[in-house]
mmCIF file with all atom_site columns, C-alpha atoms in Angstrom:
data_model
loop_
_atom_site.group_PDB
_atom_site.id
_atom_site.type_symbol
_atom_site.label_atom_id
_atom_site.label_alt_id
_atom_site.label_comp_id
_atom_site.label_asym_id
_atom_site.label_entity_id
_atom_site.label_seq_id
_atom_site.pdbx_PDB_ins_code
_atom_site.Cartn_x
_atom_site.Cartn_y
_atom_site.Cartn_z
_atom_site.occupancy
_atom_site.B_iso_or_equiv
_atom_site.pdbx_formal_charge
_atom_site.auth_seq_id
_atom_site.auth_comp_id
_atom_site.auth_asym_id
_atom_site.auth_atom_id
_atom_site.pdbx_PDB_model_num
ATOM 1   C CA . UNK L 1 1   ? -23.033 -73.522  6.331  1.00 81.00 ? 1   UNK L CA 1
ATOM 2   C CA . UNK L 1 2   ? -23.375 -72.920  10.065 1.00 88.00 ? 2   UNK L CA 1
ATOM 3   C CA . UNK L 1 3   ? -19.873 -72.634  11.490 1.00 93.00 ? 3   UNK L CA 1
ATOM 4   C CA . UNK L 1 4   ? -20.584 -74.151  14.884 1.00 94.00 ? 4   UNK L CA 1
ATOM 5   C CA . UNK L 1 5   ? -19.822 -77.453  16.608 1.00 94.00 ? 5   UNK L CA 1
ATOM 6   C CA . UNK L 1 6   ? -22.954 -79.512  17.170 1.00 93.00 ? 6   UNK L CA 1
ATOM 7   C CA . UNK L 1 7   ? -23.872 -82.152  19.789 1.00 93.00 ? 7   UNK L CA 1
ATOM 8   C CA . UNK L 1 8   ? -24.129 -85.703  18.483 1.00 94.00 ? 8   UNK L CA 1
ATOM 9   C CA . UNK L 1 9   ? -23.832 -89.100  20.134 1.00 96.00 ? 9   UNK L CA 1
ATOM 10  C CA . UNK L 1 10  ? -23.310 -92.323  18.195 1.00 97.00 ? 10  UNK L CA 1
ATOM 11  C CA . UNK L 1 11  ? -24.649 -95.561  19.637 1.00 97.00 ? 11  UNK L CA 1
ATOM 12  C CA . UNK L 1 12  ? -22.419 -97.391  22.119 1.00 98.00 ? 12  UNK L CA 1
ATOM 13  C CA . UNK L 1 13  ? -23.073 -101.144 22.270 1.00 98.00 ? 13  UNK L CA 1
ATOM 14  C CA . UNK L 1 14  ? -20.620 -101.928 25.058 1.00 97.00 ? 14  UNK L CA 1
ATOM 15  C CA . UNK L 1 15  ? -18.560 -99.905  27.519 1.00 98.00 ? 15  UNK L CA 1
ATOM 16  C CA . UNK L 1 16  ? -15.986 -100.642 30.205 1.00 98.00 ? 16  UNK L CA 1
ATOM 17  C CA . UNK L 1 17  ? -13.674 -98.716  32.528 1.00 97.00 ? 17  UNK L CA 1
ATOM 18  C CA . UNK L 1 18  ? -10.395 -100.664 32.695 1.00 96.00 ? 18  UNK L CA 1
ATOM 19  C CA . UNK L 1 19  ? -8.602  -98.005  34.762 1.00 95.00 ? 19  UNK L CA 1
ATOM 20  C CA . UNK L 1 20  ? -9.696  -95.585  37.482 1.00 95.00 ? 20  UNK L CA 1
ATOM 21  C CA . UNK L 1 21  ? -7.249  -93.025  38.820 1.00 93.00 ? 21  UNK L CA 1
ATOM 22  C CA . UNK L 1 22  ? -7.464  -90.376  41.523 1.00 90.00 ? 22  UNK L CA 1
ATOM 23  C CA . UNK L 1 23  ? -9.011  -87.727  39.264 1.00 90.00 ? 23  UNK L CA 1
ATOM 24  C CA . UNK L 1 24  ? -9.405  -89.336  35.846 1.00 93.00 ? 24  UNK L CA 1
ATOM 25  C CA . UNK L 1 25  ? -10.147 -92.729  34.354 1.00 96.00 ? 25  UNK L CA 1
ATOM 26  C CA . UNK L 1 26  ? -9.894  -94.580  31.036 1.00 97.00 ? 26  UNK L CA 1
ATOM 27  C CA . UNK L 1 27  ? -13.047 -95.745  29.284 1.00 98.00 ? 27  UNK L CA 1
ATOM 28  C CA . UNK L 1 28  ? -13.391 -98.211  26.412 1.00 98.00 ? 28  UNK L CA 1
ATOM 29  C CA . UNK L 1 29  ? -16.491 -97.855  24.210 1.00 98.00 ? 29  UNK L CA 1
ATOM 30  C CA . UNK L 1 30  ? -17.577 -100.013 21.292 1.00 98.00 ? 30  UNK L CA 1
ATOM 31  C CA . UNK L 1 31  ? -19.147 -97.458  18.964 1.00 98.00 ? 31  UNK L CA 1
ATOM 32  C CA . UNK L 1 32  ? -21.395 -98.094  15.955 1.00 98.00 ? 32  UNK L CA 1
ATOM 33  C CA . UNK L 1 33  ? -19.949 -96.363  12.883 1.00 97.00 ? 33  UNK L CA 1
ATOM 34  C CA . UNK L 1 34  ? -22.083 -94.835  10.085 1.00 96.00 ? 34  UNK L CA 1
ATOM 35  C CA . UNK L 1 35  ? -21.602 -97.949  7.901  1.00 97.00 ? 35  UNK L CA 1
ATOM 36  C CA . UNK L 1 36  ? -22.860 -100.223 10.687 1.00 97.00 ? 36  UNK L CA 1
ATOM 37  C CA . UNK L 1 37  ? -19.509 -101.597 11.764 1.00 98.00 ? 37  UNK L CA 1
ATOM 38  C CA . UNK L 1 38  ? -18.385 -101.380 15.391 1.00 98.00 ? 38  UNK L CA 1
ATOM 39  C CA . UNK L 1 39  ? -15.088 -99.721  16.352 1.00 97.00 ? 39  UNK L CA 1
ATOM 40  C CA . UNK L 1 40  ? -13.432 -99.623  19.756 1.00 97.00 ? 40  UNK L CA 1
ATOM 41  C CA . UNK L 1 41  ? -12.454 -96.244  21.158 1.00 97.00 ? 41  UNK L CA 1
ATOM 42  C CA . UNK L 1 42  ? -10.313 -95.771  24.293 1.00 97.00 ? 42  UNK L CA 1
ATOM 43  C CA . UNK L 1 43  ? -10.260 -92.349  25.920 1.00 97.00 ? 43  UNK L CA 1
ATOM 44  C CA . UNK L 1 44  ? -9.521  -90.547  29.157 1.00 97.00 ? 44  UNK L CA 1
ATOM 45  C CA . UNK L 1 45  ? -12.522 -89.392  31.174 1.00 97.00 ? 45  UNK L CA 1
ATOM 46  C CA . UNK L 1 46  ? -11.734 -86.012  32.719 1.00 96.00 ? 46  UNK L CA 1
ATOM 47  C CA . UNK L 1 47  ? -13.715 -83.742  35.100 1.00 95.00 ? 47  UNK L CA 1
ATOM 48  C CA . UNK L 1 48  ? -12.824 -80.590  33.171 1.00 96.00 ? 48  UNK L CA 1
ATOM 49  C CA . UNK L 1 49  ? -10.538 -77.654  33.931 1.00 97.00 ? 49  UNK L CA 1
ATOM 50  C CA . UNK L 1 50  ? -10.297 -73.904  34.107 1.00 98.00 ? 50  UNK L CA 1
ATOM 51  C CA . UNK L 1 51  ? -7.380  -71.666  33.171 1.00 98.00 ? 51  UNK L CA 1
ATOM 52  C CA . UNK L 1 52  ? -6.748  -67.971  33.788 1.00 98.00 ? 52  UNK L CA 1
ATOM 53  C CA . UNK L 1 53  ? -4.962  -65.543  31.511 1.00 98.00 ? 53  UNK L CA 1
ATOM 54  C CA . UNK L 1 54  ? -4.292  -62.788  34.038 1.00 98.00 ? 54  UNK L CA 1
ATOM 55  C CA . UNK L 1 55  ? -3.333  -59.506  32.359 1.00 98.00 ? 55  UNK L CA 1
ATOM 56  C CA . UNK L 1 56  ? -1.918  -56.662  34.454 1.00 97.00 ? 56  UNK L CA 1
ATOM 57  C CA . UNK L 1 57  ? -1.962  -52.920  33.852 1.00 95.00 ? 57  UNK L CA 1
ATOM 58  C CA . UNK L 1 58  ? 1.386   -53.039  32.054 1.00 96.00 ? 58  UNK L CA 1
ATOM 59  C CA . UNK L 1 59  ? 0.092   -55.502  29.450 1.00 96.00 ? 59  UNK L CA 1
ATOM 60  C CA . UNK L 1 60  ? 1.947   -58.399  31.035 1.00 97.00 ? 60  UNK L CA 1
ATOM 61  C CA . UNK L 1 61  ? 0.584   -61.904  31.492 1.00 98.00 ? 61  UNK L CA 1
ATOM 62  C CA . UNK L 1 62  ? 1.073   -63.714  34.784 1.00 98.00 ? 62  UNK L CA 1
ATOM 63  C CA . UNK L 1 63  ? 2.848   -67.031  34.182 1.00 98.00 ? 63  UNK L CA 1
ATOM 64  C CA . UNK L 1 64  ? 3.925   -69.996  36.242 1.00 96.00 ? 64  UNK L CA 1
ATOM 65  C CA . UNK L 1 65  ? 6.590   -72.538  35.311 1.00 96.00 ? 65  UNK L CA 1
ATOM 66  C CA . UNK L 1 66  ? 5.899   -76.077  36.411 1.00 94.00 ? 66  UNK L CA 1
ATOM 67  C CA . UNK L 1 67  ? 7.398   -79.531  35.866 1.00 94.00 ? 67  UNK L CA 1
ATOM 68  C CA . UNK L 1 68  ? 5.177   -81.820  33.764 1.00 94.00 ? 68  UNK L CA 1
ATOM 69  C CA . UNK L 1 69  ? 6.334   -85.384  34.093 1.00 93.00 ? 69  UNK L CA 1
ATOM 70  C CA . UNK L 1 70  ? 4.589   -86.929  31.036 1.00 94.00 ? 70  UNK L CA 1
ATOM 71  C CA . UNK L 1 71  ? 6.545   -84.627  28.680 1.00 96.00 ? 71  UNK L CA 1
ATOM 72  C CA . UNK L 1 72  ? 9.687   -84.372  30.887 1.00 96.00 ? 72  UNK L CA 1
ATOM 73  C CA . UNK L 1 73  ? 9.759   -80.584  30.720 1.00 96.00 ? 73  UNK L CA 1
ATOM 74  C CA . UNK L 1 74  ? 9.168   -77.539  32.860 1.00 96.00 ? 74  UNK L CA 1
ATOM 75  C CA . UNK L 1 75  ? 6.555   -75.564  30.960 1.00 97.00 ? 75  UNK L CA 1
ATOM 76  C CA . UNK L 1 76  ? 5.553   -71.934  31.153 1.00 98.00 ? 76  UNK L CA 1
ATOM 77  C CA . UNK L 1 77  ? 1.815   -71.965  31.758 1.00 98.00 ? 77  UNK L CA 1
ATOM 78  C CA . UNK L 1 78  ? -1.067  -69.802  32.916 1.00 98.00 ? 78  UNK L CA 1
ATOM 79  C CA . UNK L 1 79  ? -2.718  -70.683  36.255 1.00 97.00 ? 79  UNK L CA 1
ATOM 80  C CA . UNK L 1 80  ? -5.084  -73.619  35.804 1.00 97.00 ? 80  UNK L CA 1
ATOM 81  C CA . UNK L 1 81  ? -6.712  -76.434  37.690 1.00 95.00 ? 81  UNK L CA 1
ATOM 82  C CA . UNK L 1 82  ? -9.347  -79.142  37.765 1.00 95.00 ? 82  UNK L CA 1
ATOM 83  C CA . UNK L 1 83  ? -13.054 -78.724  38.330 1.00 94.00 ? 83  UNK L CA 1
ATOM 84  C CA . UNK L 1 84  ? -12.875 -80.801  41.490 1.00 84.00 ? 84  UNK L CA 1
ATOM 85  C CA . UNK L 1 85  ? -16.581 -80.657  42.341 1.00 84.00 ? 85  UNK L CA 1
ATOM 86  C CA . UNK L 1 86  ? -19.220 -81.871  39.835 1.00 82.00 ? 86  UNK L CA 1
ATOM 87  C CA . UNK L 1 87  ? -21.288 -78.910  38.678 1.00 84.00 ? 87  UNK L CA 1
ATOM 88  C CA . UNK L 1 88  ? -18.860 -76.412  40.213 1.00 88.00 ? 88  UNK L CA 1
ATOM 89  C CA . UNK L 1 89  ? -19.156 -72.874  38.878 1.00 95.00 ? 89  UNK L CA 1
ATOM 90  C CA . UNK L 1 90  ? -16.043 -72.472  36.692 1.00 97.00 ? 90  UNK L CA 1
ATOM 91  C CA . UNK L 1 91  ? -15.557 -68.846  37.722 1.00 97.00 ? 91  UNK L CA 1
ATOM 92  C CA . UNK L 1 92  ? -15.330 -69.893  41.360 1.00 96.00 ? 92  UNK L CA 1
ATOM 93  C CA . UNK L 1 93  ? -12.738 -72.503  40.408 1.00 96.00 ? 93  UNK L CA 1
ATOM 94  C CA . UNK L 1 94  ? -10.767 -69.961  38.352 1.00 97.00 ? 94  UNK L CA 1
ATOM 95  C CA . UNK L 1 95  ? -10.650 -67.499  41.242 1.00 96.00 ? 95  UNK L CA 1
ATOM 96  C CA . UNK L 1 96  ? -9.412  -70.295  43.496 1.00 94.00 ? 96  UNK L CA 1
ATOM 97  C CA . UNK L 1 97  ? -6.641  -71.322  41.101 1.00 95.00 ? 97  UNK L CA 1
ATOM 98  C CA . UNK L 1 98  ? -5.427  -67.745  40.626 1.00 96.00 ? 98  UNK L CA 1
ATOM 99  C CA . UNK L 1 99  ? -5.252  -67.339  44.391 1.00 94.00 ? 99  UNK L CA 1
ATOM 100 C CA . UNK L 1 100 ? -3.609  -70.692  45.102 1.00 91.00 ? 100 UNK L CA 1
ATOM 101 C CA . UNK L 1 101 ? -0.999  -70.583  42.340 1.00 92.00 ? 101 UNK L CA 1
ATOM 102 C CA . UNK L 1 102 ? -0.168  -66.874  42.263 1.00 93.00 ? 102 UNK L CA 1
ATOM 103 C CA . UNK L 1 103 ? -1.741  -65.288  45.375 1.00 93.00 ? 103 UNK L CA 1
ATOM 104 C CA . UNK L 1 104 ? -3.515  -62.829  43.082 1.00 96.00 ? 104 UNK L CA 1
ATOM 105 C CA . UNK L 1 105 ? -7.126  -61.689  42.779 1.00 96.00 ? 105 UNK L CA 1
ATOM 106 C CA . UNK L 1 106 ? -8.826  -59.929  39.878 1.00 98.00 ? 106 UNK L CA 1
ATOM 107 C CA . UNK L 1 107 ? -11.610 -57.380  39.677 1.00 97.00 ? 107 UNK L CA 1
ATOM 108 C CA . UNK L 1 108 ? -12.675 -58.003  36.083 1.00 97.00 ? 108 UNK L CA 1
ATOM 109 C CA . UNK L 1 109 ? -13.419 -61.453  34.633 1.00 98.00 ? 109 UNK L CA 1
ATOM 110 C CA . UNK L 1 110 ? -14.521 -62.520  31.158 1.00 98.00 ? 110 UNK L CA 1
ATOM 111 C CA . UNK L 1 111 ? -14.602 -65.760  29.202 1.00 98.00 ? 111 UNK L CA 1
ATOM 112 C CA . UNK L 1 112 ? -11.766 -65.755  26.696 1.00 98.00 ? 112 UNK L CA 1
ATOM 113 C CA . UNK L 1 113 ? -12.527 -69.090  25.013 1.00 98.00 ? 113 UNK L CA 1
ATOM 114 C CA . UNK L 1 114 ? -13.633 -72.701  25.588 1.00 98.00 ? 114 UNK L CA 1
ATOM 115 C CA . UNK L 1 115 ? -11.686 -75.663  24.194 1.00 98.00 ? 115 UNK L CA 1
ATOM 116 C CA . UNK L 1 116 ? -11.428 -79.448  24.196 1.00 98.00 ? 116 UNK L CA 1
ATOM 117 C CA . UNK L 1 117 ? -7.753  -80.159  24.808 1.00 96.00 ? 117 UNK L CA 1
ATOM 118 C CA . UNK L 1 118 ? -7.481  -83.456  22.901 1.00 95.00 ? 118 UNK L CA 1
ATOM 119 C CA . UNK L 1 119 ? -10.918 -84.604  21.681 1.00 96.00 ? 119 UNK L CA 1
ATOM 120 C CA . UNK L 1 120 ? -9.556  -87.630  19.861 1.00 95.00 ? 120 UNK L CA 1
ATOM 121 C CA . UNK L 1 121 ? -8.419  -89.251  23.087 1.00 96.00 ? 121 UNK L CA 1
ATOM 122 C CA . UNK L 1 122 ? -9.797  -87.309  26.051 1.00 97.00 ? 122 UNK L CA 1
ATOM 123 C CA . UNK L 1 123 ? -13.086 -85.598  26.956 1.00 96.00 ? 123 UNK L CA 1
ATOM 124 C CA . UNK L 1 124 ? -11.387 -82.795  28.914 1.00 97.00 ? 124 UNK L CA 1
ATOM 125 C CA . UNK L 1 125 ? -13.061 -79.422  28.405 1.00 97.00 ? 125 UNK L CA 1
ATOM 126 C CA . UNK L 1 126 ? -11.299 -76.234  29.509 1.00 98.00 ? 126 UNK L CA 1
ATOM 127 C CA . UNK L 1 127 ? -12.734 -72.769  30.002 1.00 98.00 ? 127 UNK L CA 1
ATOM 128 C CA . UNK L 1 128 ? -10.048 -70.088  29.679 1.00 98.00 ? 128 UNK L CA 1
ATOM 129 C CA . UNK L 1 129 ? -10.837 -66.838  31.472 1.00 98.00 ? 129 UNK L CA 1
ATOM 130 C CA . UNK L 1 130 ? -9.374  -63.379  30.970 1.00 98.00 ? 130 UNK L CA 1
ATOM 131 C CA . UNK L 1 131 ? -8.733  -61.733  34.338 1.00 98.00 ? 131 UNK L CA 1
ATOM 132 C CA . UNK L 1 132 ? -7.858  -58.044  34.659 1.00 98.00 ? 132 UNK L CA 1
ATOM 133 C CA . UNK L 1 133 ? -7.631  -55.413  37.402 1.00 97.00 ? 133 UNK L CA 1
ATOM 134 C CA . UNK L 1 134 ? -5.140  -57.553  39.305 1.00 97.00 ? 134 UNK L CA 1
ATOM 135 C CA . UNK L 1 135 ? -4.085  -57.141  42.930 1.00 96.00 ? 135 UNK L CA 1
ATOM 136 C CA . UNK L 1 136 ? -2.224  -59.193  45.497 1.00 94.00 ? 136 UNK L CA 1
ATOM 137 C CA . UNK L 1 137 ? -4.651  -61.415  47.365 1.00 90.00 ? 137 UNK L CA 1
ATOM 138 C CA . UNK L 1 138 ? -5.340  -60.865  51.033 1.00 85.00 ? 138 UNK L CA 1
ATOM 139 C CA . UNK L 1 139 ? -4.522  -63.446  53.686 1.00 74.00 ? 139 UNK L CA 1
ATOM 140 C CA . UNK L 1 140 ? -1.887  -66.143  53.876 1.00 68.00 ? 140 UNK L CA 1
ATOM 141 C CA . UNK L 1 141 ? -0.429  -67.781  50.816 1.00 69.00 ? 141 UNK L CA 1
ATOM 142 C CA . UNK L 1 142 ? -1.743  -71.203  49.877 1.00 59.00 ? 142 UNK L CA 1
ATOM 143 C CA . UNK L 1 143 ? 0.588   -73.971  51.033 1.00 68.00 ? 143 UNK L CA 1
ATOM 144 C CA . UNK L 1 144 ? 1.923   -75.762  47.947 1.00 61.00 ? 144 UNK L CA 1
ATOM 145 C CA . UNK L 1 145 ? 3.254   -79.310  47.623 1.00 57.00 ? 145 UNK L CA 1
ATOM 146 C CA . UNK L 1 146 ? 4.688   -81.794  45.100 1.00 58.00 ? 146 UNK L CA 1
ATOM 147 C CA . UNK L 1 147 ? 5.360   -80.212  41.665 1.00 61.00 ? 147 UNK L CA 1
ATOM 148 C CA . UNK L 1 148 ? 3.820   -76.920  42.745 1.00 63.00 ? 148 UNK L CA 1
ATOM 149 C CA . UNK L 1 149 ? 6.483   -76.507  45.448 1.00 64.00 ? 149 UNK L CA 1
ATOM 150 C CA . UNK L 1 150 ? 9.019   -75.960  42.644 1.00 76.00 ? 150 UNK L CA 1
ATOM 151 C CA . UNK L 1 151 ? 6.972   -73.462  40.632 1.00 83.00 ? 151 UNK L CA 1
ATOM 152 C CA . UNK L 1 152 ? 8.428   -70.231  39.296 1.00 91.00 ? 152 UNK L CA 1
ATOM 153 C CA . UNK L 1 153 ? 6.343   -67.146  38.512 1.00 93.00 ? 153 UNK L CA 1
ATOM 154 C CA . UNK L 1 154 ? 6.844   -64.283  36.089 1.00 96.00 ? 154 UNK L CA 1
ATOM 155 C CA . UNK L 1 155 ? 4.987   -61.488  34.337 1.00 97.00 ? 155 UNK L CA 1
ATOM 156 C CA . UNK L 1 156 ? 5.755   -61.368  30.634 1.00 98.00 ? 156 UNK L CA 1
ATOM 157 C CA . UNK L 1 157 ? 4.631   -58.843  27.983 1.00 98.00 ? 157 UNK L CA 1
ATOM 158 C CA . UNK L 1 158 ? 1.882   -60.224  25.775 1.00 97.00 ? 158 UNK L CA 1
ATOM 159 C CA . UNK L 1 159 ? 3.823   -59.399  22.602 1.00 97.00 ? 159 UNK L CA 1
ATOM 160 C CA . UNK L 1 160 ? 6.750   -61.550  23.804 1.00 98.00 ? 160 UNK L CA 1
ATOM 161 C CA . UNK L 1 161 ? 4.404   -64.462  24.421 1.00 98.00 ? 161 UNK L CA 1
ATOM 162 C CA . UNK L 1 162 ? 2.882   -64.220  20.958 1.00 98.00 ? 162 UNK L CA 1
ATOM 163 C CA . UNK L 1 163 ? 6.369   -64.355  19.472 1.00 98.00 ? 163 UNK L CA 1
ATOM 164 C CA . UNK L 1 164 ? 7.311   -67.294  21.686 1.00 98.00 ? 164 UNK L CA 1
ATOM 165 C CA . UNK L 1 165 ? 4.197   -69.252  20.706 1.00 98.00 ? 165 UNK L CA 1
ATOM 166 C CA . UNK L 1 166 ? 4.739   -68.734  16.995 1.00 98.00 ? 166 UNK L CA 1
ATOM 167 C CA . UNK L 1 167 ? 8.442   -69.586  17.328 1.00 98.00 ? 167 UNK L CA 1
ATOM 168 C CA . UNK L 1 168 ? 7.601   -72.946  18.881 1.00 97.00 ? 168 UNK L CA 1
ATOM 169 C CA . UNK L 1 169 ? 9.214   -72.046  22.198 1.00 98.00 ? 169 UNK L CA 1
ATOM 170 C CA . UNK L 1 170 ? 6.052   -72.268  24.345 1.00 98.00 ? 170 UNK L CA 1
ATOM 171 C CA . UNK L 1 171 ? 3.907   -75.407  24.262 1.00 98.00 ? 171 UNK L CA 1
ATOM 172 C CA . UNK L 1 172 ? 1.312   -75.481  27.037 1.00 97.00 ? 172 UNK L CA 1
ATOM 173 C CA . UNK L 1 173 ? -2.052  -75.636  25.278 1.00 97.00 ? 173 UNK L CA 1
ATOM 174 C CA . UNK L 1 174 ? -3.912  -73.236  27.575 1.00 98.00 ? 174 UNK L CA 1
ATOM 175 C CA . UNK L 1 175 ? -1.101  -70.699  27.316 1.00 98.00 ? 175 UNK L CA 1
ATOM 176 C CA . UNK L 1 176 ? -0.938  -70.987  23.514 1.00 98.00 ? 176 UNK L CA 1
ATOM 177 C CA . UNK L 1 177 ? -4.708  -70.811  23.027 1.00 98.00 ? 177 UNK L CA 1
ATOM 178 C CA . UNK L 1 178 ? -5.165  -68.056  25.582 1.00 98.00 ? 178 UNK L CA 1
ATOM 179 C CA . UNK L 1 179 ? -2.405  -65.823  24.233 1.00 98.00 ? 179 UNK L CA 1
ATOM 180 C CA . UNK L 1 180 ? -3.522  -66.130  20.611 1.00 98.00 ? 180 UNK L CA 1
ATOM 181 C CA . UNK L 1 181 ? -7.195  -65.723  21.536 1.00 98.00 ? 181 UNK L CA 1
ATOM 182 C CA . UNK L 1 182 ? -6.397  -62.529  23.435 1.00 98.00 ? 182 UNK L CA 1
ATOM 183 C CA . UNK L 1 183 ? -4.407  -61.150  20.500 1.00 97.00 ? 183 UNK L CA 1
ATOM 184 C CA . UNK L 1 184 ? -7.260  -62.034  18.135 1.00 98.00 ? 184 UNK L CA 1
ATOM 185 C CA . UNK L 1 185 ? -9.879  -60.439  20.405 1.00 97.00 ? 185 UNK L CA 1
ATOM 186 C CA . UNK L 1 186 ? -7.917  -57.214  20.516 1.00 96.00 ? 186 UNK L CA 1
ATOM 187 C CA . UNK L 1 187 ? -7.513  -57.183  16.751 1.00 96.00 ? 187 UNK L CA 1
ATOM 188 C CA . UNK L 1 188 ? -11.238 -57.846  16.310 1.00 96.00 ? 188 UNK L CA 1
ATOM 189 C CA . UNK L 1 189 ? -14.152 -56.449  18.300 1.00 96.00 ? 189 UNK L CA 1
ATOM 190 C CA . UNK L 1 190 ? -12.123 -55.718  21.438 1.00 96.00 ? 190 UNK L CA 1
ATOM 191 C CA . UNK L 1 191 ? -12.011 -57.184  24.927 1.00 96.00 ? 191 UNK L CA 1
ATOM 192 C CA . UNK L 1 192 ? -15.327 -55.641  25.986 1.00 93.00 ? 192 UNK L CA 1
ATOM 193 C CA . UNK L 1 193 ? -17.033 -57.857  23.393 1.00 96.00 ? 193 UNK L CA 1
ATOM 194 C CA . UNK L 1 194 ? -15.883 -61.049  25.122 1.00 98.00 ? 194 UNK L CA 1
ATOM 195 C CA . UNK L 1 195 ? -18.526 -63.182  26.798 1.00 98.00 ? 195 UNK L CA 1
ATOM 196 C CA . UNK L 1 196 ? -19.352 -62.479  30.454 1.00 98.00 ? 196 UNK L CA 1
ATOM 197 C CA . UNK L 1 197 ? -17.685 -64.614  33.095 1.00 97.00 ? 197 UNK L CA 1
ATOM 198 C CA . UNK L 1 198 ? -20.929 -66.488  33.812 1.00 96.00 ? 198 UNK L CA 1
ATOM 199 C CA . UNK L 1 199 ? -21.671 -67.371  30.158 1.00 97.00 ? 199 UNK L CA 1
ATOM 200 C CA . UNK L 1 200 ? -23.225 -70.829  29.682 1.00 95.00 ? 200 UNK L CA 1
ATOM 201 C CA . UNK L 1 201 ? -20.815 -73.712  29.090 1.00 96.00 ? 201 UNK L CA 1
ATOM 202 C CA . UNK L 1 202 ? -22.621 -76.716  27.577 1.00 95.00 ? 202 UNK L CA 1
ATOM 203 C CA . UNK L 1 203 ? -19.520 -78.926  27.864 1.00 95.00 ? 203 UNK L CA 1
ATOM 204 C CA . UNK L 1 204 ? -19.595 -78.575  31.661 1.00 94.00 ? 204 UNK L CA 1
ATOM 205 C CA . UNK L 1 205 ? -22.977 -77.225  32.828 1.00 92.00 ? 205 UNK L CA 1
ATOM 206 C CA . UNK L 1 206 ? -22.851 -75.449  36.170 1.00 90.00 ? 206 UNK L CA 1
ATOM 207 C CA . UNK L 1 207 ? -25.027 -73.773  38.744 1.00 80.00 ? 207 UNK L CA 1
ATOM 208 C CA . UNK L 1 208 ? -24.820 -70.000  39.109 1.00 72.00 ? 208 UNK L CA 1
#
């Protein structure tokens, strides 16, 4: 058995887009099932995202706390944002998000993991980077607005985050996946074995 996800596309006999938002939309596809029947599937069409697990020299992870209206909570998260430009290099987007949300830059970048956030109802793909060798960014801080104007920041030891994830106290998917992936990488082949920052990403192909 090859333990790897594989591309596959079932026939779509009809499609519609009943809703278009500012960044995402909702698509309805009538999909032919293996037994020949047709089933309707509604899902969110998403441009994709990047997230950054920024680890400092004291083994602390840089976090932000932001209000998320759909779940009515302020969540501890790692810096993240949309791939605003089709075909945008995800590393460029990750550097931008780390600067805009935390006014931090990093000297060492690697791919931590790639995930689909909710593949049963959304096509969002996220690349989570590990950023190290952190320093305060040069220049003026990015001017924030809306929910981001109320953000808090903190640096929290990785071990505390692992405990918080397993205790059910932290719920943001990129934070949970990133923290556990980092712990697993350390326990396995080590951080130097992680993929380079420009590793191919079939879910969201990009130019170098």
